[in-house]
Coordinates of C-alpha atoms in Angstrom, one line a residue:
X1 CA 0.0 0.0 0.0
X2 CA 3.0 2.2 0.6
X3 CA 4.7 1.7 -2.5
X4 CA 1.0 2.3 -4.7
X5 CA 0.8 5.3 -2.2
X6 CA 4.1 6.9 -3.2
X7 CA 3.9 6.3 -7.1
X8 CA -0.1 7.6 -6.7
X9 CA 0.7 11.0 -5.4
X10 CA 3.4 11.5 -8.0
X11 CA 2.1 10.3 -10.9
X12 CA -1.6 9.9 -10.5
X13 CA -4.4 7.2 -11.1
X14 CA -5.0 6.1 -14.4
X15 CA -2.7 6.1 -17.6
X16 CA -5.2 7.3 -20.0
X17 CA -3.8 5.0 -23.0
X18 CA -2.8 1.9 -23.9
X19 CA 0.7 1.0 -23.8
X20 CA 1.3 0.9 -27.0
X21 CA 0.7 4.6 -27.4
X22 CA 1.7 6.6 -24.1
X23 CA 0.7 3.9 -21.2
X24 CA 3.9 2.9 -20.8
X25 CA 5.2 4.2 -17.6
X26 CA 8.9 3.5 -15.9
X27 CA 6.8 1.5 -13.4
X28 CA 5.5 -1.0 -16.4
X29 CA 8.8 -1.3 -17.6
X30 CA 9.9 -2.3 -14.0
X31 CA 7.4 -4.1 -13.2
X32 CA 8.1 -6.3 -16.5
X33 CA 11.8 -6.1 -15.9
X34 CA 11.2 -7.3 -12.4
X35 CA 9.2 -9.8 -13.3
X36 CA 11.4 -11.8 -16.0
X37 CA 14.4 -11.5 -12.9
X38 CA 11.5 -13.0 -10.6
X39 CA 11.2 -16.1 -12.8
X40 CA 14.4 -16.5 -14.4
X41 CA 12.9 -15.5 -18.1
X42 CA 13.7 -13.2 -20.7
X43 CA 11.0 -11.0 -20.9
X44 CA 7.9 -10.5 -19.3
X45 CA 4.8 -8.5 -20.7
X46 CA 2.4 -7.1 -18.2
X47 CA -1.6 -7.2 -18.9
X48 CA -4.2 -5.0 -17.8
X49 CA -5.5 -8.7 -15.6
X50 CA -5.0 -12.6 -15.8
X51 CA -8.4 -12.9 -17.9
X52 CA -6.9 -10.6 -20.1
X53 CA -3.3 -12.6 -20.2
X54 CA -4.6 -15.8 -20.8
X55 CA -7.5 -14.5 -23.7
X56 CA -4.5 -12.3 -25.5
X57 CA -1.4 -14.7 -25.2
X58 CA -3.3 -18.2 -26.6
X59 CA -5.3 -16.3 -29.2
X60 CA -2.7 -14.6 -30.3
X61 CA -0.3 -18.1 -30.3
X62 CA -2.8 -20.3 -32.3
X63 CA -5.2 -19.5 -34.9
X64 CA -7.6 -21.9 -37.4
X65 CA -6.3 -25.2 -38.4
X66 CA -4.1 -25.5 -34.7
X67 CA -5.8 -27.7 -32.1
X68 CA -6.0 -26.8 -28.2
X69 CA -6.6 -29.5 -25.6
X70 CA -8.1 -28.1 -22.7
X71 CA -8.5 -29.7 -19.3
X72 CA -12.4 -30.0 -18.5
X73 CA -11.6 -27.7 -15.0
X74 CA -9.5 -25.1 -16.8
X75 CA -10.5 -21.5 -15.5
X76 CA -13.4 -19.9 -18.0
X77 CA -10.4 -17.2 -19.2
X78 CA -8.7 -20.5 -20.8
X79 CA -12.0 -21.8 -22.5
X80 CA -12.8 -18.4 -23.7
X81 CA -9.1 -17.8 -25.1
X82 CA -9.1 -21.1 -26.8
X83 CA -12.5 -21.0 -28.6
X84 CA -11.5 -16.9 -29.4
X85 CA -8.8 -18.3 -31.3
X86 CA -10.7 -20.1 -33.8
X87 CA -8.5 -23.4 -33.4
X88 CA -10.0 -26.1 -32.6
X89 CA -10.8 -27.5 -29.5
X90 CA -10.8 -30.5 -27.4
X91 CA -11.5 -31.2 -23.9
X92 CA -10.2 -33.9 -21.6
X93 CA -11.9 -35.4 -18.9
X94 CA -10.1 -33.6 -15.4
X95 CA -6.6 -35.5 -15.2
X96 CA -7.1 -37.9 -17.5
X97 CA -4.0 -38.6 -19.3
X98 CA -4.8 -41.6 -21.4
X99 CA -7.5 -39.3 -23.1
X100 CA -5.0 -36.4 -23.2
X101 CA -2.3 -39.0 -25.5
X102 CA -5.6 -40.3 -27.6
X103 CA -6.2 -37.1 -28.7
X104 CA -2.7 -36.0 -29.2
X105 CA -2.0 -39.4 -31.1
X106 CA -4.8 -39.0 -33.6
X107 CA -3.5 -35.2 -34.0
X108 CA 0.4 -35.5 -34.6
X109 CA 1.1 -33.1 -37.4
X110 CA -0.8 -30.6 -36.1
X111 CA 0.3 -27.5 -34.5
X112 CA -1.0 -28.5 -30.3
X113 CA -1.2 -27.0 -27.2
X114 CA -2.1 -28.7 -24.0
X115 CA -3.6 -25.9 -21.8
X116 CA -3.8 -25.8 -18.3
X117 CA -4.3 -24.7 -14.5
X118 CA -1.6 -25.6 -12.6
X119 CA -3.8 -25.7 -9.3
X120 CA -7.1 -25.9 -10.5
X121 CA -9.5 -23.4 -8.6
X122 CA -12.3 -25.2 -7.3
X123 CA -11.0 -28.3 -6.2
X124 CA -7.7 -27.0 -5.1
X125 CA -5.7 -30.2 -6.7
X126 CA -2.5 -29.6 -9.1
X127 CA -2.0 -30.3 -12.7
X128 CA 0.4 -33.5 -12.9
X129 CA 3.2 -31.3 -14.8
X130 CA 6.0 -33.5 -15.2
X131 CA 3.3 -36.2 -16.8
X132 CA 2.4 -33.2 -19.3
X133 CA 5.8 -32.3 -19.9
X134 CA 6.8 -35.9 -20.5
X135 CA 3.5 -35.8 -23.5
X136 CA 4.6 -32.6 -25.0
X137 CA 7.8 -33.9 -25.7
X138 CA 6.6 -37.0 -27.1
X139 CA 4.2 -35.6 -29.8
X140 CA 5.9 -32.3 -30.1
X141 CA 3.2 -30.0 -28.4
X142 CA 3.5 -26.7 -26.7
X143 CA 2.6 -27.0 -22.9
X144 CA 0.6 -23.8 -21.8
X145 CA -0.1 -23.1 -18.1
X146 CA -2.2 -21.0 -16.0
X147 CA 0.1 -20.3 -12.6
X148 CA -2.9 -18.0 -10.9
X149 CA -2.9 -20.6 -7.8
X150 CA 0.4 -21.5 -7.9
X151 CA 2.4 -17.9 -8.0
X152 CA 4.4 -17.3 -4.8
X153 CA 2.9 -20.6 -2.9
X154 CA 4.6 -23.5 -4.9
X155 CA 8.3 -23.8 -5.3
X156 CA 11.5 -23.4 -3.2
X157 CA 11.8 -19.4 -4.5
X158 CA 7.6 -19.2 -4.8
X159 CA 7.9 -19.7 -9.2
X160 CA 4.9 -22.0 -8.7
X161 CA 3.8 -25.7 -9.2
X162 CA 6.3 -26.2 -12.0
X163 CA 8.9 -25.0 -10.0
X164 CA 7.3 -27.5 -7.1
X165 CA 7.7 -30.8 -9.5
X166 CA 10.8 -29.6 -11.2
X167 CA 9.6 -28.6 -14.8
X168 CA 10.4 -25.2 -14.7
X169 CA 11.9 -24.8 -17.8
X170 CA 10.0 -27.1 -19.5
X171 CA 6.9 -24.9 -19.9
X172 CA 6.7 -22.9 -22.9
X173 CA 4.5 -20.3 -22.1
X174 CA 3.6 -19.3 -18.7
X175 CA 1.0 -17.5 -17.4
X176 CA 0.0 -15.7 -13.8
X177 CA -1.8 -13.3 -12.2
X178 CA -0.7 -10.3 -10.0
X179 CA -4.1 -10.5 -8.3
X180 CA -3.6 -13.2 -6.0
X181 CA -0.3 -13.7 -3.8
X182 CA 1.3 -10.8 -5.2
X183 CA -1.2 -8.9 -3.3
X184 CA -2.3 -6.3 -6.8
X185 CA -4.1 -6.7 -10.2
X186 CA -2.9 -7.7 -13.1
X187 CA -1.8 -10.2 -15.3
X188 CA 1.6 -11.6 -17.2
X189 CA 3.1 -13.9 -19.6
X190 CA 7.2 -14.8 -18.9
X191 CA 9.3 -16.3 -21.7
X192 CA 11.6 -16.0 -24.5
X193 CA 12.3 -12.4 -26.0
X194 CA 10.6 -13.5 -29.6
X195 CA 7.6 -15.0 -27.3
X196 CA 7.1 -11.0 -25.6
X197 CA 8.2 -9.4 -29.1
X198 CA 5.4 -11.3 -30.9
X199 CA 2.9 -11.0 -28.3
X200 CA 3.2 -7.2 -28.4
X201 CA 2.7 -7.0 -31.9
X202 CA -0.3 -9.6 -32.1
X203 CA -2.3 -9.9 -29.2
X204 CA -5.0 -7.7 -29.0
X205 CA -6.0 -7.7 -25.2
X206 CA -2.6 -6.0 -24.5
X207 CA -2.5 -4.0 -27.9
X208 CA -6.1 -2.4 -27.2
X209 CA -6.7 -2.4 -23.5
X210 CA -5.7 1.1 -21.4
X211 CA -2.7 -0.3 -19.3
X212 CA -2.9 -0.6 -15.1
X213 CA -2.5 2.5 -13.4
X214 CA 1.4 3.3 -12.2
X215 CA 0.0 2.4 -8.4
X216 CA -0.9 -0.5 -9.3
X217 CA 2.6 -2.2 -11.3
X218 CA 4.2 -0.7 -7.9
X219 CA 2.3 -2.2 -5.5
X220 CA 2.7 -5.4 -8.0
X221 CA 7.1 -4.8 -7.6
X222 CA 6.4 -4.4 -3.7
X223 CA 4.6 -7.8 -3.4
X224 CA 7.4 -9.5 -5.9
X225 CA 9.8 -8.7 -3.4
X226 CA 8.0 -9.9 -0.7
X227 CA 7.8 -13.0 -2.3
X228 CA 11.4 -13.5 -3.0
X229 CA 12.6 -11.9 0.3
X230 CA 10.4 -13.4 2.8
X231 CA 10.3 -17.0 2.9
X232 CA 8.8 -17.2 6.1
X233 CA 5.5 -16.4 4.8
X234 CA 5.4 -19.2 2.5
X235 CA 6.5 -21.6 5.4
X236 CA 3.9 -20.1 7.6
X237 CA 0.7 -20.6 4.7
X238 CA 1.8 -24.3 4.4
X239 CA 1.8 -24.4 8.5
X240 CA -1.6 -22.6 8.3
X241 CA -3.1 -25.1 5.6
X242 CA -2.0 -28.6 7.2
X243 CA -3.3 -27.1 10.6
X244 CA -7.1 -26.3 9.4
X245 CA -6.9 -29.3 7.1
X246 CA -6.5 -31.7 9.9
X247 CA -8.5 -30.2 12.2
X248 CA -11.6 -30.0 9.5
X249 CA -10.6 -33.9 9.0
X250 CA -11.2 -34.3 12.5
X251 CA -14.6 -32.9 12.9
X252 CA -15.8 -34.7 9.7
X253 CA -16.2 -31.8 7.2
X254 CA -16.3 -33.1 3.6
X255 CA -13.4 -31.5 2.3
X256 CA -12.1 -32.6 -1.0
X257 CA -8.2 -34.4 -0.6
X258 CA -6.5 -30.7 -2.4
X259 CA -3.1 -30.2 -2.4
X260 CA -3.1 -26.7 -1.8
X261 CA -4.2 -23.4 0.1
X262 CA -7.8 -23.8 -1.7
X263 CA -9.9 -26.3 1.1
X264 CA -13.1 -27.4 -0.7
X265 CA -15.7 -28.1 1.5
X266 CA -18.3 -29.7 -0.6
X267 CA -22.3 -29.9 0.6
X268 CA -23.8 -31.0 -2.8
X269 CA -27.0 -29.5 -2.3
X270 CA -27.1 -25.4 -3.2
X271 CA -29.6 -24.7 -0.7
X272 CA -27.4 -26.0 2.0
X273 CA -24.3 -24.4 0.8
X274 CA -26.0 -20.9 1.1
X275 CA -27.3 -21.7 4.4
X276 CA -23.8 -22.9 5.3
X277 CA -22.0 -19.7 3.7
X278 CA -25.1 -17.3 5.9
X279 CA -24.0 -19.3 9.3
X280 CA -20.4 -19.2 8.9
X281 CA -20.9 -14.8 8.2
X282 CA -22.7 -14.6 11.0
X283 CA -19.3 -16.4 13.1
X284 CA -17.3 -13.7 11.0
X285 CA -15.9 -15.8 8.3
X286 CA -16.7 -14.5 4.7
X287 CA -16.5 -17.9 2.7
X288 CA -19.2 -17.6 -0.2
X289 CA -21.1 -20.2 -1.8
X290 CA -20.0 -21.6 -4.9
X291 CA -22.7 -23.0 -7.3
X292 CA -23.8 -23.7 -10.8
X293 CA -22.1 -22.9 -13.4
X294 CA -19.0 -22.2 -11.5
X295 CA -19.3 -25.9 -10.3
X296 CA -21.1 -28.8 -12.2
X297 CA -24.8 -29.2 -10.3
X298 CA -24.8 -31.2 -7.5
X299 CA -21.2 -29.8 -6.6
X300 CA -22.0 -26.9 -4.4
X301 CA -19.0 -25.8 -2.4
X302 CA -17.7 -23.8 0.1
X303 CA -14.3 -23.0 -1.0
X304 CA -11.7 -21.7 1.8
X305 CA -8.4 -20.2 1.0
X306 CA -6.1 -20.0 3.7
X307 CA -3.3 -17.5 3.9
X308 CA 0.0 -16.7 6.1
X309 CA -2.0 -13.7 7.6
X310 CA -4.7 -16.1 9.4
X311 CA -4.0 -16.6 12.7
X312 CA -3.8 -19.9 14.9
X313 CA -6.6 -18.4 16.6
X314 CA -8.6 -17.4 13.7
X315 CA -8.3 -21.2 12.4
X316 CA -9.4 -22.4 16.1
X317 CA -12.7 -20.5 15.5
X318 CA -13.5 -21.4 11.9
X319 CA -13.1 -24.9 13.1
X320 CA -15.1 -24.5 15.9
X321 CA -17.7 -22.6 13.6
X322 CA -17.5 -25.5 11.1
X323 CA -18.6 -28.2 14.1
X324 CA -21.5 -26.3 15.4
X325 CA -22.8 -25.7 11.2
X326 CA -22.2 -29.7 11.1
X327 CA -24.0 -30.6 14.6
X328 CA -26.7 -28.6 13.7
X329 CA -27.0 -30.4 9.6
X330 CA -27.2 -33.9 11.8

C-alpha cells in the first residue's frame, strides 16, 4: 500500500492509454523487468489482468487449423481464449491422461497445445506437470499453463507448481496473475524475447486495452519482493493449511483431498451451501457459496483459501464454527 501510495501521489491514477501509445510508464517497464528476474525469463509483458493474459497470449499463439486441448476444470479465461482463437478445440476429462495421449496421437502433425491450471480453482488439486511435460515432448506439443494458484505458494523461491515438480523450464508459455499472492491486479506472460516481441505485436488484449495505473505495477514490484525476500511467509501458509486441514478432517467436514491453500468443502446441495455460507458470516468468516455454473450441479461448495496472515486463533474459530454448522445439519 506504501509503495501504490508513493507512485499515486506523483504520478496519479489512471494512464489514459494503452501501452502501445503513451501507457507505458517506468513503473511497467519495472514491473516487467522485475518480473522476468523474478522467474528467471527473458522478458515479461504485463496485462491489464490474468483474464486478459490468458484470452490475448493463446489467441494470439494459435489461430484456425491449430488444435488446443483443454482440461475440463481449466479456468473460464482458458476456455474463452481457446475458442476466441478459432482453433479447434478439445476437452479432456479432469486428469485424465490416457485421453490427453488419444487425442494427441490421432493429431500428430498438427500445430497443439495442452492448456492448463496448474492448481485448479475449485478443487484446489495440481495439474500432474512432469506427466504433461513428458506428453509434449513425445508428440511435439506446446505445454501452456495458468500459474494463478500456484504464484508465490509452490516452489523453493515461490515460481509455482512447476517449480514444485521440477519442470520449470520445460513450460513454454507461462502464465500468472498479479491479483492473488502478489497482493495487486494484473496479469503476465514470462518467456523467450521473440515470445514477448510477438505478443506485443499480435495480441489484442494488450494492444487495445488502457494499461494498469502506475499504483498498481508498484504495489505489484512491492509484493514480488516480498515473495522473493520473505520465505517465512510461505512456510507459515503451508503451517496454516496442514493445521485447518486436519482439524476440518477431525470434525468430519467433507473436504475434498487438495493439495493446496484452496480447502473445498463440498455440501452437494445449493440450498445447503448458502445456508452454510449465511452461518459461517454470521461467526465472522466471509467464505461464499459456490454453485452452478462455477461448479457442475450437485457440486456446491464452500471453498476456503487459507493465507499466512490467518492466525492460529482465527483457524481455532472457523473450526469451531464448522462443528456447530455440522452438529446442527445432523
Amino acid at each position: 500500500m506504501q509503495a501504490a501510495e508513493r507512485v499515486l501521489k506523483t504520478s496519479g491514477v489512471g494512464t489514459g492509454s494503452a501501452r502501445l501509445i503513451s501507457g507505458t510508464t517506468q513503473w511497467h517497464t519495472e514491473l516487467e523487468a522485475k518480473l522476468a528476474r523474478f522467474f528467471g525469463r527473458e522478458r515479461a509483458l504485463v496485462f491489464s489482468s490474468g483474464y486478459l493474459a490468458n484470452l490475448g497470449a493463446l489467441s494470439a499463439l494459435s489461430r484456425s487449423g491449430d488444435l488446443i486441448i483443454l482440461d475440463k476444470l481449466c479456468h473460464a479465461s482458458l476456455i474463452d481464449a481457446a475458442h476466441l482463437a478459432g482453433a479447434t478445440v478439445r476437452v479432456y476429462p479432469h486428469l485424465n491422461l490416457d485421453y490427453l495421449e488419444k487425442i494427441l496421437k490421432a493429431a500428430e502433425g498438427k500445430k497443439t497445445f495442452i492448456v492448463t491450471d496448474s492448481v485448479f480453482s475449485m478443487d484446489g488439486d495440481l495439474a500432474p506437470l512432469p506427466e504433461l511435460v513428458a506428453l509434449k515432448n513425445r508428440y511435439g506439443a506446446y505445454l501452456v499453463i495458468d500459474e494463478a494458484h500456484g504464484t508465490g505458494v509452490f516452489g523453493k523461491t515461490g515460481r509455482g507448481v512447476s517449480e514444485h515438480f521440477g519442470v520449470f523450464n520445460e513450460i513454454d508459455v507461462h502464465i500468472g496473475t498479479l491479483s492473488k499472492s502478489v497482493g495487486s491486479f494484473g496479469g503476465f506472460v514470462t518467456g523467450k524475447s521473440e515470445l514477448v516481441d510477438y505478443l506485443i505485436n499480435h495480441a489484442r488484449t494488450f494492444i487495445f486495452e488502457t494499461s494498469l495505473p502506475a499504483p498498481i505495477c508498484a504495489a505489484a514490484i512491492e509484493g514480488l519482493n516480498l515473495i522473493e525476500h520473505e520465505p517465512k511467509l510461505r512456510e507459515q501458509l503451508w503451517s496454516n493449511v496442514k493445521r485447518l486441514r486436519e482439524e476440518l478432517k477431525k470434525i468430519g467436514a467433507p473436504i475434498l483431498p487438495s493439495e493446496s491453500p484452496i480447502i473445498p468443502v463440498v455440501f452437494g446441495d445449493e440450498k445447503r451451501t448458502i445456508q452454510a455460507a449465511e452461518f459461517l458470516l454470521g461467526h465472522g468468516f466471509l467464505i461464499p457459496a459456490v454453485r452452478y455454473p462455477t461448479v457442475p450441479k450437485g457440486k456446491a461448495r464452500l471453498r476456503i483459501t487459507v493465507s499466512a496472515n490467518h492466525s492460529s486463533i482465527e483457524i481455532d474459530r472457523l473450526t469451531q464454527a464448522f462443528k456447530q454448522l455440522l452438529s446442527h445439519a445432523d
